[in-house]
PDB file of C-alpha atoms in Angstrom:
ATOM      1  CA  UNK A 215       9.744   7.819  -6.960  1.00  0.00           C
ATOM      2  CA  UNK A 216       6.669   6.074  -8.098  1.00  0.00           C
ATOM      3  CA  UNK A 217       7.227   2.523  -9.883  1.00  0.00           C
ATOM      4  CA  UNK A 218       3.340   2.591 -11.113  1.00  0.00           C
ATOM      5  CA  UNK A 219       1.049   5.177 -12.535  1.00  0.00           C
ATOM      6  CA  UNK A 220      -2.208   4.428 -13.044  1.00  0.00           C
ATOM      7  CA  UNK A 221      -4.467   5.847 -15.772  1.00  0.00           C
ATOM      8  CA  UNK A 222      -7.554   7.467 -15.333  1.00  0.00           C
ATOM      9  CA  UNK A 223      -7.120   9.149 -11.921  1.00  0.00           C
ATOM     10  CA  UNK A 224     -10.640   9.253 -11.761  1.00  0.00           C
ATOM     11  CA  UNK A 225     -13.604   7.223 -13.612  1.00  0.00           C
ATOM     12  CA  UNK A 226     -17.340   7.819 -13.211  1.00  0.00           C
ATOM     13  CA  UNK A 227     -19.496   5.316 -14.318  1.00  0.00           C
ATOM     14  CA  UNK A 228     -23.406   3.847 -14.122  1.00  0.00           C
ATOM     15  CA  UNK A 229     -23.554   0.544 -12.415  1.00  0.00           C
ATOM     16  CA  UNK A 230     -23.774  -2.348 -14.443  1.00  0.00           C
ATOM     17  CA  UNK A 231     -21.098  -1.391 -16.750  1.00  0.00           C
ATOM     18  CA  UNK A 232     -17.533  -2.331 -16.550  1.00  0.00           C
ATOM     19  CA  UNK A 233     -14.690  -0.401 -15.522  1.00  0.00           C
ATOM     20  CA  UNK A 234     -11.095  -0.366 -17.036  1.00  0.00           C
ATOM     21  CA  UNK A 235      -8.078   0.864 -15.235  1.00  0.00           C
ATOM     22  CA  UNK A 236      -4.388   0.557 -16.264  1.00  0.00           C
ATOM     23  CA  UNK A 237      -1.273   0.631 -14.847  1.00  0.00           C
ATOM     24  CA  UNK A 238       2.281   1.416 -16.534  1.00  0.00           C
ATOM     25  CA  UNK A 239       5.516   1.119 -14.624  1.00  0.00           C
ATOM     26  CA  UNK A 240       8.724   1.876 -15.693  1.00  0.00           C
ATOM     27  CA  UNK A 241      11.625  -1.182 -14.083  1.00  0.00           C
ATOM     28  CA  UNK A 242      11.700  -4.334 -14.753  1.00  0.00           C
ATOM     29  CA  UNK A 243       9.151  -6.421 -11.677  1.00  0.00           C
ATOM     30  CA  UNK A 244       8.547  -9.947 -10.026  1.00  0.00           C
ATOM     31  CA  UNK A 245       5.214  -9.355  -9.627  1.00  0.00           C
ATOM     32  CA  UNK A 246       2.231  -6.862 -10.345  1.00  0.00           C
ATOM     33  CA  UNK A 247      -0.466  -6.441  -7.685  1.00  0.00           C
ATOM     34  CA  UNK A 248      -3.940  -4.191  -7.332  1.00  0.00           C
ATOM     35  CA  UNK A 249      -5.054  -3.008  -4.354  1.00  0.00           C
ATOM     36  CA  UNK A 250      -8.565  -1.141  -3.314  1.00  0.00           C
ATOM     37  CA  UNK A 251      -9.244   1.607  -0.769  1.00  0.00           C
ATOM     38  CA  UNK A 252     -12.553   2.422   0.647  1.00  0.00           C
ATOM     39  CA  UNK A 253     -12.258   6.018   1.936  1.00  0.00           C
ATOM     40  CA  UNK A 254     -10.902   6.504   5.159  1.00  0.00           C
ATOM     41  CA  UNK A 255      -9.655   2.961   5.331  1.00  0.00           C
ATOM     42  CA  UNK A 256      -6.547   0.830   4.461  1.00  0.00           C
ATOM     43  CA  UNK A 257      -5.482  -0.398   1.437  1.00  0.00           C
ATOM     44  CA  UNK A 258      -7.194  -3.942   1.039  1.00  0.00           C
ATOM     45  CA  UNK A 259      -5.337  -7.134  -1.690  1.00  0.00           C
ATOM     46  CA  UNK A 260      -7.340  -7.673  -4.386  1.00  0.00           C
ATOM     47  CA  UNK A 261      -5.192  -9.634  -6.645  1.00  0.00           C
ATOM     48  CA  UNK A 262      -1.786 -10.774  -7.463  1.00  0.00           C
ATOM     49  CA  UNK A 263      -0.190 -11.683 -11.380  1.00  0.00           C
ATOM     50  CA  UNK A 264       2.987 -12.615 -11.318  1.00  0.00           C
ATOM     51  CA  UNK A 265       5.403 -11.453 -14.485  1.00  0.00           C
ATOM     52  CA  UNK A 266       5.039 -14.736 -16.339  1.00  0.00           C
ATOM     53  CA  UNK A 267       1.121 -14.521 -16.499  1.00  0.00           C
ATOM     54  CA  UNK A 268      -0.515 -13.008 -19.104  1.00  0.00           C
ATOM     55  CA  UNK A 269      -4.212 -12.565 -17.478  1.00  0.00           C
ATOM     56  CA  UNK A 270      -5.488 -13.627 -14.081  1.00  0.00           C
ATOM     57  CA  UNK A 271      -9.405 -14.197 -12.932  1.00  0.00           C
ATOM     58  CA  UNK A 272     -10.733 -13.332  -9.539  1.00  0.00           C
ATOM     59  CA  UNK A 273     -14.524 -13.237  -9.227  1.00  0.00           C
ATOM     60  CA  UNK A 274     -15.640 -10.084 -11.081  1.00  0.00           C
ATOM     61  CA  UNK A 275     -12.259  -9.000 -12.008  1.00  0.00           C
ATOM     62  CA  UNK A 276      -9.947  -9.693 -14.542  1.00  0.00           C
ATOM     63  CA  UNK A 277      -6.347  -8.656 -14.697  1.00  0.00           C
ATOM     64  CA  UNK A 278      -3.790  -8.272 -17.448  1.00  0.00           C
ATOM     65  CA  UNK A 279      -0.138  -7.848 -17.455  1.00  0.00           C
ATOM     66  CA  UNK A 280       2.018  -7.309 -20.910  1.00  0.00           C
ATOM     67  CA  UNK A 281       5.446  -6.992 -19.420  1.00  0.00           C
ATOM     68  CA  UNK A 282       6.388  -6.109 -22.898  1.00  0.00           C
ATOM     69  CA  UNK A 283       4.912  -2.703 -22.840  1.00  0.00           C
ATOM     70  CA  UNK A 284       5.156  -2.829 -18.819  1.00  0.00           C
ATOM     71  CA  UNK A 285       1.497  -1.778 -18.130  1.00  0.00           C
ATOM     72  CA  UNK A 286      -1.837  -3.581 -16.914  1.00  0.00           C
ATOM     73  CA  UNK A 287      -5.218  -3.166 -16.685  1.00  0.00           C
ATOM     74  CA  UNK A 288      -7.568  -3.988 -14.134  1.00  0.00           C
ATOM     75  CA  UNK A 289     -10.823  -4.975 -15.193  1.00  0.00           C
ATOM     76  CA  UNK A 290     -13.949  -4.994 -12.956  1.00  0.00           C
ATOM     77  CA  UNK A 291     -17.223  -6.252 -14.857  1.00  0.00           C
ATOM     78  CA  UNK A 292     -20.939  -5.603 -13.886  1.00  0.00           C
ATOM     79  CA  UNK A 293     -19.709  -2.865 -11.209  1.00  0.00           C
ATOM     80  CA  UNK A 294     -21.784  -2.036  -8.014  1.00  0.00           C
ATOM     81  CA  UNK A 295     -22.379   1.209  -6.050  1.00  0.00           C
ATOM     82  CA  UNK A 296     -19.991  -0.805  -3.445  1.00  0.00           C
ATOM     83  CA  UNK A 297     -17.395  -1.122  -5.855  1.00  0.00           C
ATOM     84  CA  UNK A 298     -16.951   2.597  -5.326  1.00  0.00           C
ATOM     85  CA  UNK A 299     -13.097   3.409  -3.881  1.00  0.00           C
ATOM     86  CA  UNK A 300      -9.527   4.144  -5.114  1.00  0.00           C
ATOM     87  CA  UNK A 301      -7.624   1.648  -6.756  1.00  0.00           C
ATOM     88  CA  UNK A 302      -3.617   1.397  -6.682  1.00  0.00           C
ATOM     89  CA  UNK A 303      -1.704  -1.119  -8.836  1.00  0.00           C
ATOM     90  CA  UNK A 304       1.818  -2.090  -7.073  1.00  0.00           C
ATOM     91  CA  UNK A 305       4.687  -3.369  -8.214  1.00  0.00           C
ATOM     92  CA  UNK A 306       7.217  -5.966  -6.843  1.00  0.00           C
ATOM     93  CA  UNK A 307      10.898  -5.539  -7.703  1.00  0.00           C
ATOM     94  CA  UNK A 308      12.870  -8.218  -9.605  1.00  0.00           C
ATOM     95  CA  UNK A 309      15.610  -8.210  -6.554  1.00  0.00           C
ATOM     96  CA  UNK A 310      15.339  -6.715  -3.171  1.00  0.00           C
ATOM     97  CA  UNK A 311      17.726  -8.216  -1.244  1.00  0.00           C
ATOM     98  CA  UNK A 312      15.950  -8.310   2.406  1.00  0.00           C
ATOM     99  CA  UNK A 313      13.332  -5.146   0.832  1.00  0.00           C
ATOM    100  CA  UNK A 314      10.741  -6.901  -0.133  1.00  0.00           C
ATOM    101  CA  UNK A 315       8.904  -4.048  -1.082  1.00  0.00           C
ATOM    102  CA  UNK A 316       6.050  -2.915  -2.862  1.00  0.00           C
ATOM    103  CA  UNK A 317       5.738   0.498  -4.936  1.00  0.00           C
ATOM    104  CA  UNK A 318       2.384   2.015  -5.101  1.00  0.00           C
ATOM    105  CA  UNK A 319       1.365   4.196  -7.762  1.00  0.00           C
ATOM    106  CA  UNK A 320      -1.050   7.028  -6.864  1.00  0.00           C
ATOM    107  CA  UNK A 321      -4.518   5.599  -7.875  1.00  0.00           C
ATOM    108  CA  UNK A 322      -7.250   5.847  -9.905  1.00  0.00           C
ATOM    109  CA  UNK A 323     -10.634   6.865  -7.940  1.00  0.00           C
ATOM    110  CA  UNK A 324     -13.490   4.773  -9.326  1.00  0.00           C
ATOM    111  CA  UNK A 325     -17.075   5.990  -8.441  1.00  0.00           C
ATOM    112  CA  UNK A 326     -20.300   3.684  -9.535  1.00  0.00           C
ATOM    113  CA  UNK A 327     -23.540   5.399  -9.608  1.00  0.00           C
ATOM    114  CA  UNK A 328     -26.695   3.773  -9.162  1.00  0.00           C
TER     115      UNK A 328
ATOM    116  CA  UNK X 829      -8.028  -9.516   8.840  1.00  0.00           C
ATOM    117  CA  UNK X 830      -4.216 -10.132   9.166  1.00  0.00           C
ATOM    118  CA  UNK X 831      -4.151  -8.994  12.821  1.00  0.00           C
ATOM    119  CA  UNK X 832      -2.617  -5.428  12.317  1.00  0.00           C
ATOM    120  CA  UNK X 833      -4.124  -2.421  14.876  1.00  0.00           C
ATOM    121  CA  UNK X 834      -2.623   0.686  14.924  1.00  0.00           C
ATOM    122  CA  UNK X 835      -2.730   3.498  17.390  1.00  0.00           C
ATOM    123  CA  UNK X 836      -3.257   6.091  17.889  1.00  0.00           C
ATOM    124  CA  UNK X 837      -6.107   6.628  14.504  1.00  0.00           C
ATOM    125  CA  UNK X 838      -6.051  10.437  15.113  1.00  0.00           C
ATOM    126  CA  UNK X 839      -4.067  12.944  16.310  1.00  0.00           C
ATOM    127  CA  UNK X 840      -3.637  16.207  16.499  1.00  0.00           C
ATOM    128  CA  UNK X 841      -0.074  17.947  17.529  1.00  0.00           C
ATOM    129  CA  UNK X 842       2.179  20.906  17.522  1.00  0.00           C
ATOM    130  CA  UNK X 843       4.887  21.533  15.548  1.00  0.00           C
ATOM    131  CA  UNK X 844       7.980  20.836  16.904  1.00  0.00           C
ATOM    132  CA  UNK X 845       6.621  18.043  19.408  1.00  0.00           C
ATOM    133  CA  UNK X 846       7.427  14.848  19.098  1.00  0.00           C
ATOM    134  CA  UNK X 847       5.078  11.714  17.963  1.00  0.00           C
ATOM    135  CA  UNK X 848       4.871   8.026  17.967  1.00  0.00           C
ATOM    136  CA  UNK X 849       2.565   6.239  16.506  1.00  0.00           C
ATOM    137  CA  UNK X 850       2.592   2.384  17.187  1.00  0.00           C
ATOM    138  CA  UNK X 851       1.801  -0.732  14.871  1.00  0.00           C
ATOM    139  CA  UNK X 852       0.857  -4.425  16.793  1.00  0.00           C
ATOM    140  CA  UNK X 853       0.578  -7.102  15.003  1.00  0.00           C
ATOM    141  CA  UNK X 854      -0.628 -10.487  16.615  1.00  0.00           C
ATOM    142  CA  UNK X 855       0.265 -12.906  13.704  1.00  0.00           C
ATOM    143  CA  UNK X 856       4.171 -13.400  14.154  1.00  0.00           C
ATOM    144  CA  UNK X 857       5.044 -11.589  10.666  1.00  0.00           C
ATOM    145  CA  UNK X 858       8.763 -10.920  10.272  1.00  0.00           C
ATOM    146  CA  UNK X 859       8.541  -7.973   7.874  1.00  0.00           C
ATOM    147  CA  UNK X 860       6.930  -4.763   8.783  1.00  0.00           C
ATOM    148  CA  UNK X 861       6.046  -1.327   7.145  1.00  0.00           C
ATOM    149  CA  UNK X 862       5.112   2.025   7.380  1.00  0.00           C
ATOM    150  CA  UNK X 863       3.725   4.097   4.693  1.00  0.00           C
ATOM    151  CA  UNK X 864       2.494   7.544   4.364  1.00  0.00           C
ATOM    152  CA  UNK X 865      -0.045   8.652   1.869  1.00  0.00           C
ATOM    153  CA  UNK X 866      -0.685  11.806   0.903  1.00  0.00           C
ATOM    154  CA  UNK X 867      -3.349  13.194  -2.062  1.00  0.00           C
ATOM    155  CA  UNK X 868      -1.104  13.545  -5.673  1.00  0.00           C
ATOM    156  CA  UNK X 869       1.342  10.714  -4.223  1.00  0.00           C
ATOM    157  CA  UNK X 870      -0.011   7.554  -3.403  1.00  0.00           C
ATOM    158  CA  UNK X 871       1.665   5.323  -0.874  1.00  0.00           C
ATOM    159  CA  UNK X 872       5.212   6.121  -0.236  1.00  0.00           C
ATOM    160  CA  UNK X 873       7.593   3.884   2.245  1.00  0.00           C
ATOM    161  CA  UNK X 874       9.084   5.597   5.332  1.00  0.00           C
ATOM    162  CA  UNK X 875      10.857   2.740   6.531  1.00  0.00           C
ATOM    163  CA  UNK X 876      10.387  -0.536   7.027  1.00  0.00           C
ATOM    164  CA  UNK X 877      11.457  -3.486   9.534  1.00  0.00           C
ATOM    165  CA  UNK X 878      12.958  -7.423   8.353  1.00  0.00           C
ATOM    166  CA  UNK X 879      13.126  -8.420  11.877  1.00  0.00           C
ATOM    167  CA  UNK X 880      13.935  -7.433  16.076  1.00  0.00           C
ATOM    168  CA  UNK X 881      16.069  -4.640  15.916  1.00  0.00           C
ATOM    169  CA  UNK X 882      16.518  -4.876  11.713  1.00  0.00           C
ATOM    170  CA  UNK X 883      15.627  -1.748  10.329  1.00  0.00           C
ATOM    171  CA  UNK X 884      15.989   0.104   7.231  1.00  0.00           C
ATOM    172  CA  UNK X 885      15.158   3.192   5.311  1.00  0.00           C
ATOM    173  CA  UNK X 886      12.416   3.768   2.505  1.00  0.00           C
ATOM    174  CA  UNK X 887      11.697   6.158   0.042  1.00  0.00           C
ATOM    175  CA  UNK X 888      10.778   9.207   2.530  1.00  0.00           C
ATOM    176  CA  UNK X 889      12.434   8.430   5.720  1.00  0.00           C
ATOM    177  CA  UNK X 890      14.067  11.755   6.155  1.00  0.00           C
ATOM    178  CA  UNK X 891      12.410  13.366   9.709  1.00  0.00           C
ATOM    179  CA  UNK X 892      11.204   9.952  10.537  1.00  0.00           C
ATOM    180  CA  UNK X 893      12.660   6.752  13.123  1.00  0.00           C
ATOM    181  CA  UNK X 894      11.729   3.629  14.122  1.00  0.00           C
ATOM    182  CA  UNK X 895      12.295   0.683  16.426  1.00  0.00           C
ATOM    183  CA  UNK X 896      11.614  -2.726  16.486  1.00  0.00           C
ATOM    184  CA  UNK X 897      12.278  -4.250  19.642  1.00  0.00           C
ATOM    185  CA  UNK X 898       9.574  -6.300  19.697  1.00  0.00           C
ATOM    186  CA  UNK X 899       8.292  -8.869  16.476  1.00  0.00           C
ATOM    187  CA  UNK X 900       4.497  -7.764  17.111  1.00  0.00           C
ATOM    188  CA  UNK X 901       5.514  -3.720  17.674  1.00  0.00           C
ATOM    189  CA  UNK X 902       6.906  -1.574  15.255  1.00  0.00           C
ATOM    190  CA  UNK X 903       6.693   1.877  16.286  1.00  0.00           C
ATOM    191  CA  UNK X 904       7.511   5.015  14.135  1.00  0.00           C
ATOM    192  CA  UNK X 905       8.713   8.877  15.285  1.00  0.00           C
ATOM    193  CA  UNK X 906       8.759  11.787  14.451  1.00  0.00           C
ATOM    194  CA  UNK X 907      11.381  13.439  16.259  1.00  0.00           C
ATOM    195  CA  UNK X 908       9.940  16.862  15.827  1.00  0.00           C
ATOM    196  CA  UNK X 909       6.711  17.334  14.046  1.00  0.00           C
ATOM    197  CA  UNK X 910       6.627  19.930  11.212  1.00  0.00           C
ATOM    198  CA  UNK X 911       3.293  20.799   9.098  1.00  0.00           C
ATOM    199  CA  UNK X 912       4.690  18.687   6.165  1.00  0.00           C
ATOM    200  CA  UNK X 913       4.448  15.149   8.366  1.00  0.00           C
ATOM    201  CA  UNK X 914       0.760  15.888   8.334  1.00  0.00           C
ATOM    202  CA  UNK X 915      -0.790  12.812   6.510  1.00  0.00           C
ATOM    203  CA  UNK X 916      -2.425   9.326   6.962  1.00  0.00           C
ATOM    204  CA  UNK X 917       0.077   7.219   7.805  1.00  0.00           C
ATOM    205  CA  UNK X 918      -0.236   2.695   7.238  1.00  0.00           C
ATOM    206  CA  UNK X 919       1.242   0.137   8.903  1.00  0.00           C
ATOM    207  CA  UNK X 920       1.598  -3.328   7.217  1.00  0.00           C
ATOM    208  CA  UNK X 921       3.261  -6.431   7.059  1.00  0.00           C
ATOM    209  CA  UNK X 922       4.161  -8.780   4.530  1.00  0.00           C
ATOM    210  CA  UNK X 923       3.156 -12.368   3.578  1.00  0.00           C
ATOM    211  CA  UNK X 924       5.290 -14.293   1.503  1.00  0.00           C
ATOM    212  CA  UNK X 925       3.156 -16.573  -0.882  1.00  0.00           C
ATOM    213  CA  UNK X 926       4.500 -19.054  -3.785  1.00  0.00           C
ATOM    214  CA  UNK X 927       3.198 -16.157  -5.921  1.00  0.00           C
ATOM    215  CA  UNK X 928       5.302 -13.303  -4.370  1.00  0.00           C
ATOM    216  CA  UNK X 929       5.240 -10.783  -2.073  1.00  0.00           C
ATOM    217  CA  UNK X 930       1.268  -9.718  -0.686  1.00  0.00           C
ATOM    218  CA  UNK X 931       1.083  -6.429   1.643  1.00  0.00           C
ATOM    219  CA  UNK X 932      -1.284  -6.090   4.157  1.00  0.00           C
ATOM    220  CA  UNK X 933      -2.357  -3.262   5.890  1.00  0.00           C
ATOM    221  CA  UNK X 934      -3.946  -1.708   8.931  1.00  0.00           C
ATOM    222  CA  UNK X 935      -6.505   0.894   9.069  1.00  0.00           C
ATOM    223  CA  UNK X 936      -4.053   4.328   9.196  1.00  0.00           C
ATOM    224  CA  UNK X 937      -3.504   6.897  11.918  1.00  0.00           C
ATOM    225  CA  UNK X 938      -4.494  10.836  10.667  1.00  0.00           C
ATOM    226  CA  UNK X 939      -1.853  13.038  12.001  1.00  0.00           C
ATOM    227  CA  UNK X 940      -2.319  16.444  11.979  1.00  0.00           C
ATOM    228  CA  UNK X 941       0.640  18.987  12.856  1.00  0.00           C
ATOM    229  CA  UNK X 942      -0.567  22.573  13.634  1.00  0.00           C
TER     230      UNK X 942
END
């Protein structure tokens, strides 16, 4: 079963604007990651916030977790063309024993025009 | 980069015949994966490796072996393709940071079952 939906499946926007995508998962995690997918490659890091953050910075993104409501958004400001691709947000469980796993939700597909 | 090549990237098979499909990885990584991804369900684990000969089952493992004889090979079955196996399929492995658990992943392998 899926650990992390994200939310829209599918944004459209004009480049130069920013673009907002959220994640909600449902157990309790160590760790909340974002991953990007060009199409027809693999799934490339992007960023990492670990369940005691709040908000982390990388370059043109910006990433919130509220563990409270267990959900996060992935901000990417002043989008590019080249920022189309699918996004996942994955989630690391609390305890894995020898796991250490990751559960990807199904994506949201971002597409900037130019 | 994190060293991972998969092979074959495309196929195209019969039902009922049996596959492998073959992860290297060049960077000494003790923990392996393979994923399948399919349109409606994001990434989902098949199985996944902690070590030579250390196996263990993921989320949709049913149809699917694998063997690990090897630390740089990890290679995945399907005893006897059916239409359903018919996805992209990832390999990755896992770096353990202060920050938690990162997955990294290779390009996929297409497998079609006709």
């Amino acid at each position: 079963s899926q650990q992390g939906e994200e939310d829209p499946q599918a944004l459209s926007i004009q480049e130069g604007e920013n673009a907002t995508m959220n994640c909600s998962y449902k157990t309790s995690i160590n760790n909340l990651q974002w991953y990007r997918q060009n199409s027809g490659r693999g799934l490339v890091h992007l960023i990492l916030i670990r369940s005691n953050e709040r908000e982390k910075h990388s370059g043109r993104l910006r990433v919130t977790l509220d563990t409270s409501k267990k959900s996060s958004s992935l901000l990417i400001t002043a989008s590019r063309a080249a920022d189309t691709a699918s996004y996942f947000c994955a989630t690391g469980r609390i305890s894995s024993g020898s796991a250490r796993q990751l559960t990807f939700g199904s994506g949201t597909q971002l597409t900037v025009l130019p | 980069d994190a060293g991972i090549t998969q092979s074959p990237r495309h196929k195209v098979t019969e039902t009922g015949t049996p596959v492998t499909l073959r992860c290297h990885q060049t960077e000494n990584h003790r923990y392996m994966y393979w994923y399948r991804q399919d349109p409606g369900h994001g990434l989902r684990l098949i199985h996944y490796s902690y070590g030579v000969k250390d196996t263990d089952k993921g989320e949709v493992s049913d149809g699917y072996s694998v063997s690990r004889s090897k630390t740089e090979d990890f290679l995945l079955t399907l005893e006897s393709a059916t239409s359903s196996q018919t996805s992209v399929y990832f390999c990755a492995i896992s770096e353990l940071t202060v920050s938690g658990n990162t997955i990294y992943f290779g390009e996929g392998s297409w497998l079609t079952v006709v």
